[in-house]
Structures are given as structure tokens and as C-alpha cells.
Tab-separated table of C-alpha atoms in Angstrom:
chain	number	residue	atom	x	y	z
A	199	UNK	CA	2.964	3.434	82.633
A	200	UNK	CA	1.812	3.950	79.025
A	201	UNK	CA	4.286	2.422	76.651
A	202	UNK	CA	6.336	4.204	73.620
A	203	UNK	CA	7.803	4.356	70.746
A	204	UNK	CA	10.956	7.065	70.239
A	205	UNK	CA	10.265	6.860	66.277
A	206	UNK	CA	13.416	8.852	64.323
A	207	UNK	CA	11.688	8.867	60.651
A	208	UNK	CA	12.228	11.583	57.756
A	209	UNK	CA	8.916	14.527	57.009
A	210	UNK	CA	6.353	12.931	55.889
A	211	UNK	CA	7.137	9.075	56.600
A	212	UNK	CA	5.126	9.502	59.965
A	213	UNK	CA	1.784	11.242	59.232
A	214	UNK	CA	-0.316	12.514	62.116
A	215	UNK	CA	-2.984	10.409	60.895
A	216	UNK	CA	-1.241	7.375	60.729
A	217	UNK	CA	0.087	8.168	64.548
A	218	UNK	CA	-3.421	8.557	65.918
A	219	UNK	CA	-4.454	5.830	64.729
A	220	UNK	CA	-1.515	3.330	65.420
A	221	UNK	CA	-2.239	5.018	69.072
A	222	UNK	CA	-5.833	4.634	69.167
A	223	UNK	CA	-5.012	0.599	68.011
A	224	UNK	CA	-2.363	0.043	70.384
A	225	UNK	CA	-1.946	2.185	73.294
A	226	UNK	CA	1.587	3.142	71.950
A	227	UNK	CA	2.453	6.507	72.339
A	228	UNK	CA	4.503	7.749	69.862
A	229	UNK	CA	7.355	10.364	69.673
A	230	UNK	CA	8.471	11.456	66.043
A	231	UNK	CA	12.137	13.266	65.961
A	232	UNK	CA	12.811	14.505	62.185
A	233	UNK	CA	16.192	13.514	61.001
A	234	UNK	CA	18.122	12.887	57.614
A	235	UNK	CA	20.987	10.482	57.651
A	236	UNK	CA	22.990	11.721	58.532
A	237	UNK	CA	22.161	13.129	61.821
A	238	UNK	CA	20.412	9.702	62.293
A	239	UNK	CA	23.820	8.617	62.047
A	240	UNK	CA	25.460	11.512	64.176
A	241	UNK	CA	22.169	10.637	67.142
A	242	UNK	CA	22.959	7.442	67.438
A	243	UNK	CA	26.985	7.208	66.775
A	244	UNK	CA	26.978	9.928	70.165
A	245	UNK	CA	24.601	7.187	72.379
A	246	UNK	CA	25.881	3.679	71.227
A	247	UNK	CA	23.229	3.322	69.748
A	248	UNK	CA	20.469	4.376	72.179
A	249	UNK	CA	17.724	7.183	72.426
A	250	UNK	CA	15.164	6.396	69.937
A	251	UNK	CA	13.577	2.092	69.492
A	252	UNK	CA	12.906	2.585	65.865
A	253	UNK	CA	14.998	4.553	62.530
A	254	UNK	CA	14.944	5.001	58.688
A	255	UNK	CA	18.250	5.379	57.973
A	256	UNK	CA	18.233	4.967	53.416
A	257	UNK	CA	19.156	1.059	52.607
A	258	UNK	CA	23.229	2.205	51.470
A	259	UNK	CA	23.932	4.466	54.816
A	260	UNK	CA	23.137	1.353	57.245
A	261	UNK	CA	26.017	-1.598	56.503
A	262	UNK	CA	29.368	0.739	57.097
A	263	UNK	CA	27.286	2.815	59.407
A	264	UNK	CA	27.055	-0.852	61.284
A	265	UNK	CA	31.012	-1.460	60.774
A	266	UNK	CA	32.268	1.073	61.897
A	267	UNK	CA	30.514	2.158	65.301
A	268	UNK	CA	28.137	-1.042	65.359
A	269	UNK	CA	24.424	1.816	66.232
A	270	UNK	CA	22.238	-0.837	65.054
A	271	UNK	CA	20.920	-4.758	66.277
A	272	UNK	CA	19.531	-7.151	63.358
A	273	UNK	CA	16.468	-7.452	62.426
A	274	UNK	CA	14.308	-10.210	64.408
A	275	UNK	CA	12.969	-11.573	60.601
A	276	UNK	CA	9.971	-13.805	62.000
A	277	UNK	CA	8.355	-10.697	63.894
A	278	UNK	CA	8.423	-9.100	60.105
A	279	UNK	CA	4.989	-9.764	57.793
A	280	UNK	CA	6.349	-10.134	54.808
A	281	UNK	CA	3.601	-10.544	53.273
A	282	UNK	CA	2.733	-7.321	53.298
A	283	UNK	CA	5.743	-6.205	51.160
A	284	UNK	CA	6.626	-6.032	47.476
A	285	UNK	CA	9.231	-9.398	47.514
A	286	UNK	CA	11.722	-7.201	44.966
A	287	UNK	CA	12.006	-4.628	47.438
A	288	UNK	CA	12.527	-7.164	51.454
A	289	UNK	CA	14.244	-8.565	48.723
A	290	UNK	CA	16.828	-5.926	48.010
A	291	UNK	CA	16.640	-4.788	51.027
A	292	UNK	CA	18.339	-7.250	52.578
A	293	UNK	CA	21.160	-8.071	50.945
A	294	UNK	CA	21.411	-4.055	50.142
A	295	UNK	CA	21.777	-4.830	54.390
A	296	UNK	CA	23.591	-6.982	55.942
A	297	UNK	CA	26.608	-8.115	57.316
A	298	UNK	CA	27.789	-11.411	58.534
A	299	UNK	CA	24.504	-13.229	58.627
A	300	UNK	CA	22.843	-10.400	60.636
A	301	UNK	CA	19.566	-8.311	58.433
A	302	UNK	CA	20.042	-5.525	59.569
A	303	UNK	CA	16.628	-3.446	57.580
A	304	UNK	CA	13.174	-3.983	55.814
A	305	UNK	CA	12.158	-1.600	53.383
A	306	UNK	CA	9.890	1.305	54.293
A	307	UNK	CA	9.143	4.535	51.514
A	308	UNK	CA	11.359	4.039	48.034
A	309	UNK	CA	11.684	6.970	45.396
A	310	UNK	CA	14.058	6.436	41.843
A	311	UNK	CA	15.792	8.594	39.455
A	312	UNK	CA	14.888	8.390	35.744
A	313	UNK	CA	13.441	11.140	33.086
A	314	UNK	CA	11.408	13.858	33.291
A	315	UNK	CA	9.749	13.769	29.777
A	316	UNK	CA	8.023	16.586	27.631
A	317	UNK	CA	5.730	14.522	25.143
A	318	UNK	CA	6.808	16.211	22.092
A	319	UNK	CA	10.213	14.266	22.604
A	320	UNK	CA	8.822	11.332	24.564
A	321	UNK	CA	9.995	9.150	21.327
A	322	UNK	CA	13.310	10.144	21.441
A	323	UNK	CA	14.043	10.180	25.318
A	324	UNK	CA	13.567	6.481	26.436
A	325	UNK	CA	17.663	6.698	28.682
A	326	UNK	CA	19.552	9.060	30.839
A	327	UNK	CA	21.843	8.574	26.982
A	328	UNK	CA	19.584	10.255	25.477
A	329	UNK	CA	19.066	13.525	27.228
A	330	UNK	CA	22.443	13.266	24.945
A	331	UNK	CA	21.412	13.631	21.711
A	332	UNK	CA	22.007	17.017	19.519
A	333	UNK	CA	18.526	17.481	19.070
A	334	UNK	CA	17.944	19.218	22.611
A	335	UNK	CA	21.082	21.190	22.379
A	336	UNK	CA	20.062	23.711	25.261
A	337	UNK	CA	16.427	22.106	25.709
A	338	UNK	CA	18.422	19.870	28.657
A	339	UNK	CA	18.384	19.698	32.550
A	340	UNK	CA	20.853	17.414	35.606
A	341	UNK	CA	22.055	17.310	38.543
A	342	UNK	CA	25.954	16.889	38.247
A	343	UNK	CA	25.823	14.510	41.273
A	344	UNK	CA	27.349	10.952	41.638
A	345	UNK	CA	22.872	9.884	39.499
A	346	UNK	CA	23.965	11.061	36.465
A	347	UNK	CA	27.440	9.132	36.106
A	348	UNK	CA	25.852	6.242	37.668
A	349	UNK	CA	22.978	6.718	34.930
A	350	UNK	CA	24.496	6.799	32.082
A	351	UNK	CA	26.921	4.176	32.918
A	352	UNK	CA	23.773	2.006	32.641
A	353	UNK	CA	22.465	4.028	30.185
A	354	UNK	CA	25.958	2.488	27.870
A	355	UNK	CA	25.758	-0.337	28.288
A	356	UNK	CA	27.885	-0.704	31.318
A	357	UNK	CA	27.111	-1.920	35.281
A	358	UNK	CA	28.962	0.583	38.317
A	359	UNK	CA	27.235	-1.677	40.830
A	360	UNK	CA	29.636	-4.468	40.201
A	361	UNK	CA	32.331	-2.558	39.677
A	362	UNK	CA	32.041	-1.213	42.596
A	363	UNK	CA	34.869	-3.670	44.593
A	364	UNK	CA	37.461	-3.238	41.267
A	365	UNK	CA	38.544	1.085	41.687
A	366	UNK	CA	40.510	0.015	38.868
A	367	UNK	CA	37.337	-1.270	36.192
A	368	UNK	CA	35.540	1.704	38.498
A	369	UNK	CA	37.786	4.458	37.002
A	370	UNK	CA	37.840	3.416	33.447
A	371	UNK	CA	33.879	3.350	33.230
A	372	UNK	CA	33.548	6.750	35.373
A	373	UNK	CA	36.677	7.968	32.286
A	374	UNK	CA	34.089	6.629	29.405
A	375	UNK	CA	30.332	8.750	31.148
A	376	UNK	CA	33.125	12.041	32.457
A	377	UNK	CA	33.894	12.061	28.542
A	378	UNK	CA	29.890	12.021	27.415
A	379	UNK	CA	29.094	14.736	29.613
A	380	UNK	CA	31.489	16.373	28.543
A	381	UNK	CA	30.585	16.184	24.602
A	382	UNK	CA	27.063	16.543	26.140
A	383	UNK	CA	27.494	20.474	27.488
A	384	UNK	CA	26.092	21.692	24.531
A	385	UNK	CA	22.403	19.511	25.393
A	386	UNK	CA	21.733	21.511	28.820
A	387	UNK	CA	20.507	24.548	29.697
A	388	UNK	CA	21.050	24.539	32.936
A	389	UNK	CA	22.561	21.915	35.775
A	390	UNK	CA	19.953	21.985	38.340
A	391	UNK	CA	20.927	22.048	42.503
A	392	UNK	CA	16.844	21.426	44.223
A	393	UNK	CA	14.277	19.980	43.105
A	394	UNK	CA	11.774	23.688	43.213
A	395	UNK	CA	15.035	24.608	40.093
A	396	UNK	CA	14.200	22.146	38.099
A	397	UNK	CA	9.813	21.760	38.539
A	398	UNK	CA	10.631	25.456	37.111
A	399	UNK	CA	12.310	24.894	34.248
A	400	UNK	CA	10.890	22.226	33.242
A	401	UNK	CA	6.624	24.249	33.491
A	402	UNK	CA	7.920	26.967	32.071
A	403	UNK	CA	9.161	24.825	28.942
A	404	UNK	CA	13.057	26.482	28.831
A	405	UNK	CA	13.573	22.353	29.424
A	406	UNK	CA	12.245	19.276	28.073
A	407	UNK	CA	14.217	15.867	29.293
A	408	UNK	CA	15.043	15.664	32.522
A	409	UNK	CA	16.928	13.704	35.225
A	410	UNK	CA	14.872	13.957	37.811
A	411	UNK	CA	12.780	12.405	41.031
A	412	UNK	CA	10.012	10.212	40.034
A	413	UNK	CA	7.702	12.434	43.245
A	414	UNK	CA	9.365	16.077	40.944
A	415	UNK	CA	7.222	14.348	37.365
A	416	UNK	CA	3.970	13.554	38.755
A	417	UNK	CA	3.836	16.858	41.390
A	418	UNK	CA	4.915	17.937	36.918
A	419	UNK	CA	2.583	16.392	35.691
A	420	UNK	CA	-0.457	16.426	37.803
A	421	UNK	CA	-0.313	20.845	36.646
A	422	UNK	CA	0.829	19.595	32.457
A	423	UNK	CA	-0.329	15.640	31.598
A	424	UNK	CA	2.049	16.440	28.648
A	425	UNK	CA	4.789	16.651	31.933
A	426	UNK	CA	6.114	12.479	32.832
A	427	UNK	CA	7.821	10.791	34.571
A	428	UNK	CA	9.768	7.846	32.545
A	429	UNK	CA	11.573	5.206	34.196
A	430	UNK	CA	15.070	5.074	31.866
A	431	UNK	CA	14.958	1.520	29.828
A	432	UNK	CA	17.877	0.477	31.909
A	433	UNK	CA	16.409	0.775	34.351
A	434	UNK	CA	15.528	3.878	37.332
A	435	UNK	CA	17.726	4.574	39.826
A	436	UNK	CA	16.465	3.582	42.374
A	437	UNK	CA	16.182	4.623	46.964
A	438	UNK	CA	15.195	2.929	49.664
A	439	UNK	CA	13.867	4.580	53.047
A	440	UNK	CA	13.809	1.317	55.959
A	441	UNK	CA	13.613	0.777	59.000
A	442	UNK	CA	16.631	-0.098	61.627
A	443	UNK	CA	16.698	-0.821	65.344
A	444	UNK	CA	19.220	1.142	66.996
A	445	UNK	CA	21.505	-1.363	69.372
A	446	UNK	CA	20.512	0.007	72.421
A	447	UNK	CA	16.735	0.935	72.077
A	448	UNK	CA	14.102	-0.855	73.912
A	449	UNK	CA	10.652	-0.889	72.543
A	450	UNK	CA	11.706	-3.529	70.010
A	451	UNK	CA	8.285	-4.801	70.484
A	452	UNK	CA	6.058	-1.331	69.665
A	453	UNK	CA	8.608	-1.042	66.978
A	454	UNK	CA	7.865	-4.204	64.904
A	455	UNK	CA	3.597	-3.113	65.905
A	456	UNK	CA	4.607	-0.337	64.104
A	457	UNK	CA	6.872	-1.840	60.773
A	458	UNK	CA	3.411	-4.051	60.600
A	459	UNK	CA	1.299	-1.675	60.837
A	460	UNK	CA	2.428	1.469	57.940
A	461	UNK	CA	2.739	-1.595	55.641
A	462	UNK	CA	-0.567	-2.586	55.436
A	463	UNK	CA	-1.887	-1.518	52.256
A	464	UNK	CA	-4.450	1.413	53.637
A	465	UNK	CA	-2.708	2.682	56.152
A	466	UNK	CA	1.457	2.978	53.230
A	467	UNK	CA	-1.044	4.806	50.935
A	468	UNK	CA	-1.640	7.678	53.823
A	469	UNK	CA	1.914	7.863	54.327
A	470	UNK	CA	1.989	8.060	50.355
A	471	UNK	CA	-0.609	10.846	50.728
A	472	UNK	CA	1.800	12.694	52.803
A	473	UNK	CA	5.249	12.050	51.538
A	474	UNK	CA	4.774	12.039	47.553
A	475	UNK	CA	6.562	8.743	47.264
A	476	UNK	CA	5.403	4.999	47.514
A	477	UNK	CA	6.282	2.058	49.613
A	478	UNK	CA	7.177	-1.364	49.355
A	479	UNK	CA	3.640	-1.723	50.414
A	480	UNK	CA	1.583	-4.217	48.893
A	481	UNK	CA	-0.941	-3.065	46.997
A	482	UNK	CA	-0.773	0.570	48.134
A	483	UNK	CA	-1.456	2.468	44.787
A	484	UNK	CA	-4.274	1.024	44.971
A	485	UNK	CA	-5.670	3.309	48.048
A	486	UNK	CA	-3.402	6.643	46.235
A	487	UNK	CA	-5.496	9.566	44.841
A	488	UNK	CA	-6.635	8.885	41.491
A	489	UNK	CA	-4.147	11.194	40.452
A	490	UNK	CA	-0.351	9.482	41.768
A	491	UNK	CA	-2.351	6.580	40.930
A	492	UNK	CA	-2.792	6.947	37.003
A	493	UNK	CA	1.483	9.047	37.304
A	494	UNK	CA	2.394	6.079	38.795
A	495	UNK	CA	1.265	3.498	36.701
A	496	UNK	CA	2.108	4.811	33.143
A	497	UNK	CA	6.293	5.534	34.987
A	498	UNK	CA	6.122	1.769	36.171
A	499	UNK	CA	4.625	-1.781	34.628
A	500	UNK	CA	5.528	-4.025	36.675
A	501	UNK	CA	8.575	-5.328	34.299
A	502	UNK	CA	10.323	-1.063	35.058
A	503	UNK	CA	9.525	-2.011	39.208
A	504	UNK	CA	11.554	-4.968	38.322
A	505	UNK	CA	14.904	-3.894	36.606
A	506	UNK	CA	15.310	-0.991	38.634
A	507	UNK	CA	18.944	-0.753	40.145
A	508	UNK	CA	18.807	0.095	44.170
A	509	UNK	CA	21.487	2.191	45.020
A	510	UNK	CA	24.351	-0.695	47.567
A	511	UNK	CA	26.601	-0.076	49.615
A	512	UNK	CA	28.619	2.479	48.846
A	513	UNK	CA	32.529	1.449	49.522
A	514	UNK	CA	35.005	3.364	51.014
A	515	UNK	CA	36.928	5.954	48.351
A	516	UNK	CA	34.478	5.902	45.314
A	517	UNK	CA	32.686	8.889	46.290
A	518	UNK	CA	35.896	11.215	46.760
A	519	UNK	CA	36.277	9.252	42.671
A	520	UNK	CA	33.833	10.987	40.944
A	521	UNK	CA	33.959	14.361	43.500
A	522	UNK	CA	37.289	14.522	40.340
A	523	UNK	CA	35.498	13.321	38.124
A	524	UNK	CA	32.574	16.047	38.197
A	525	UNK	CA	34.819	18.734	38.486
A	526	UNK	CA	36.083	18.307	35.864
A	527	UNK	CA	33.003	17.585	33.788
A	528	UNK	CA	31.939	20.964	35.363
A	529	UNK	CA	35.350	22.799	34.386
A	530	UNK	CA	35.420	21.841	31.208
A	531	UNK	CA	34.857	24.008	28.215
């Protein structure tokens, strides 16, 4: 009987071209099921970690789910070709997905939140706090969710991630951020709620500076070279979707083969073209579409890459605290 790899992943991360190439080279059939973070945890909880051989949760959603539900098994890092990975991303994921001595994931697709800026204001807007400069009144947009709280805190010289384990210290930082964002309200044309809404606001010229995702900024830049994604000077906020092994998966060997296959630079570039985001594969940017490569290089030099603030696991209770702050900002006149 032919071997099978049951993969639970996000849209765009296992394009047909890549799946076919893997199947041809290995003889292993790939069964792809599309999902998201909440659904992945729900499916694995329901089966005690069975039903799939490889899953792709975000790195900040792994340790709490593992400690509470025991749905993953540790990675055998000796079976991963670590030379294929960008070192800083491999280290960040190792740090953020460890429970005791065990590491539960390696990085795959990543992206950041930063600034989408029109050239006309590029000199003034280099960090999240610059969105609140008085000369930008009525021409700014951001999503009123936790990333703007985190990003604004970093740009104000705070380190919110370092305060994650001290709720009082975290509340103190967030009180300053709340005050800043209430004072910033005259600058906000609209709080965007979805990527298409943000793209329309910037493309129309109504908004000249926004907090947004790198892929959205690059999409806008492809249409209008005067718009670009900028990594904030205090650091872009980074997310990483990972590879993790379900506790009762039945084909670990095929899972490791898939990981090492898709992290080859030329294969990883195909996933970038499909997903719109880059991977943690070293050198893959050399093989992507020239426009996307140029956009990436204009947003991230090595210093900006090394300065990315990767989201660590969120401690219990913090999101409730942030939710109350966001509600107050939204309600403020």
C-alpha cells in the first residue's frame, strides 16, 4: 500500500504544483486539509492528536494547547535539515514552542505587521508612534486589535513581551498605550477590519499611512510603486506558522520528508508565490517573482529581519485585559 501524509494546513501552503512534485519524488501521497489555528486545536483535541501526520499552527498557539490538551509530540530535530532554515527564525520558534526540554515545532511561513506608507509621508512615518503625528490628521488607518497595542508599546520604548509574565507591569505599559491611542483618534480615517478594506483605503489615497501586513503592502506596491511596506524602526511584529507533529500521527517519517522538501529554496519560493508570504527557507527570495523579491528587499534588510519582534505565547488573562483597553479606546470621544 502506498504511503500517505495527512497534512492539516493553511490555504496556499501546499500548492498543487508542490504536492505533485513531492509525490513524484517520494511516492508518498499527500492528503491536504485546509484549516486555521482554532480549527486545528479543535480537531486534534477531539481525537487526542490523531487523524493527521503534520499540522501547521502558529508558534504562539502551541505551548498552551500542549500543556492543556497534550495534542502534540516533540520534534526530533536531528531529522530536520537545519541548514535550510533562516537561523533567527529557527531559534525563535525553538524558544517559543518549548515545554521543558522538548521542542514542539519548526518554522515554515512567516509574515509581519508594520507600516504601509505612501512616499509623500515616508520621511515622517518610520515607527508606529509616527501614525499619531498631527500633520497626519484624518489620513491614518489601523485595525483596533492587539497588534496596534503591542506595536505602539514598542515604539514608545517599552517591551510588552518582556512584561508578559507580570500582569501589573503589562497593565502599566498598556495604560500608556491607551492614553496614546485615544489622543491619536483625530488622525484615524477609519479602523480597518479586513485586508481588502485596508487596501481600498490606501489605494484610493484617503489614507497615506497605516498599520498593516507586509503581504498587503507588497500587493499595493505592485499596483502603485509610491506605496510600500516599511519595517518600523522599533521592529516589525512577526508571526510564524510552523510544522508540528500531532501526538497520535502515524507517519512521522513522511512528515519529516515533507518538511525538508518544502524548505528547499526553489520549492519554498513556489509556496511564497502561492501564499503571498515568505518562508523561513534560507535563500528562497532568490527564486520568487522579481517584483515580489524587490518589494521584500525594499522592506527588509538584514537588520530589519533580525529586529523582528516575534510573538511569544500569550499568557492567560492578557487578552481579556487588552480587550477592555480596546473597548475603551473605541468608545472614547
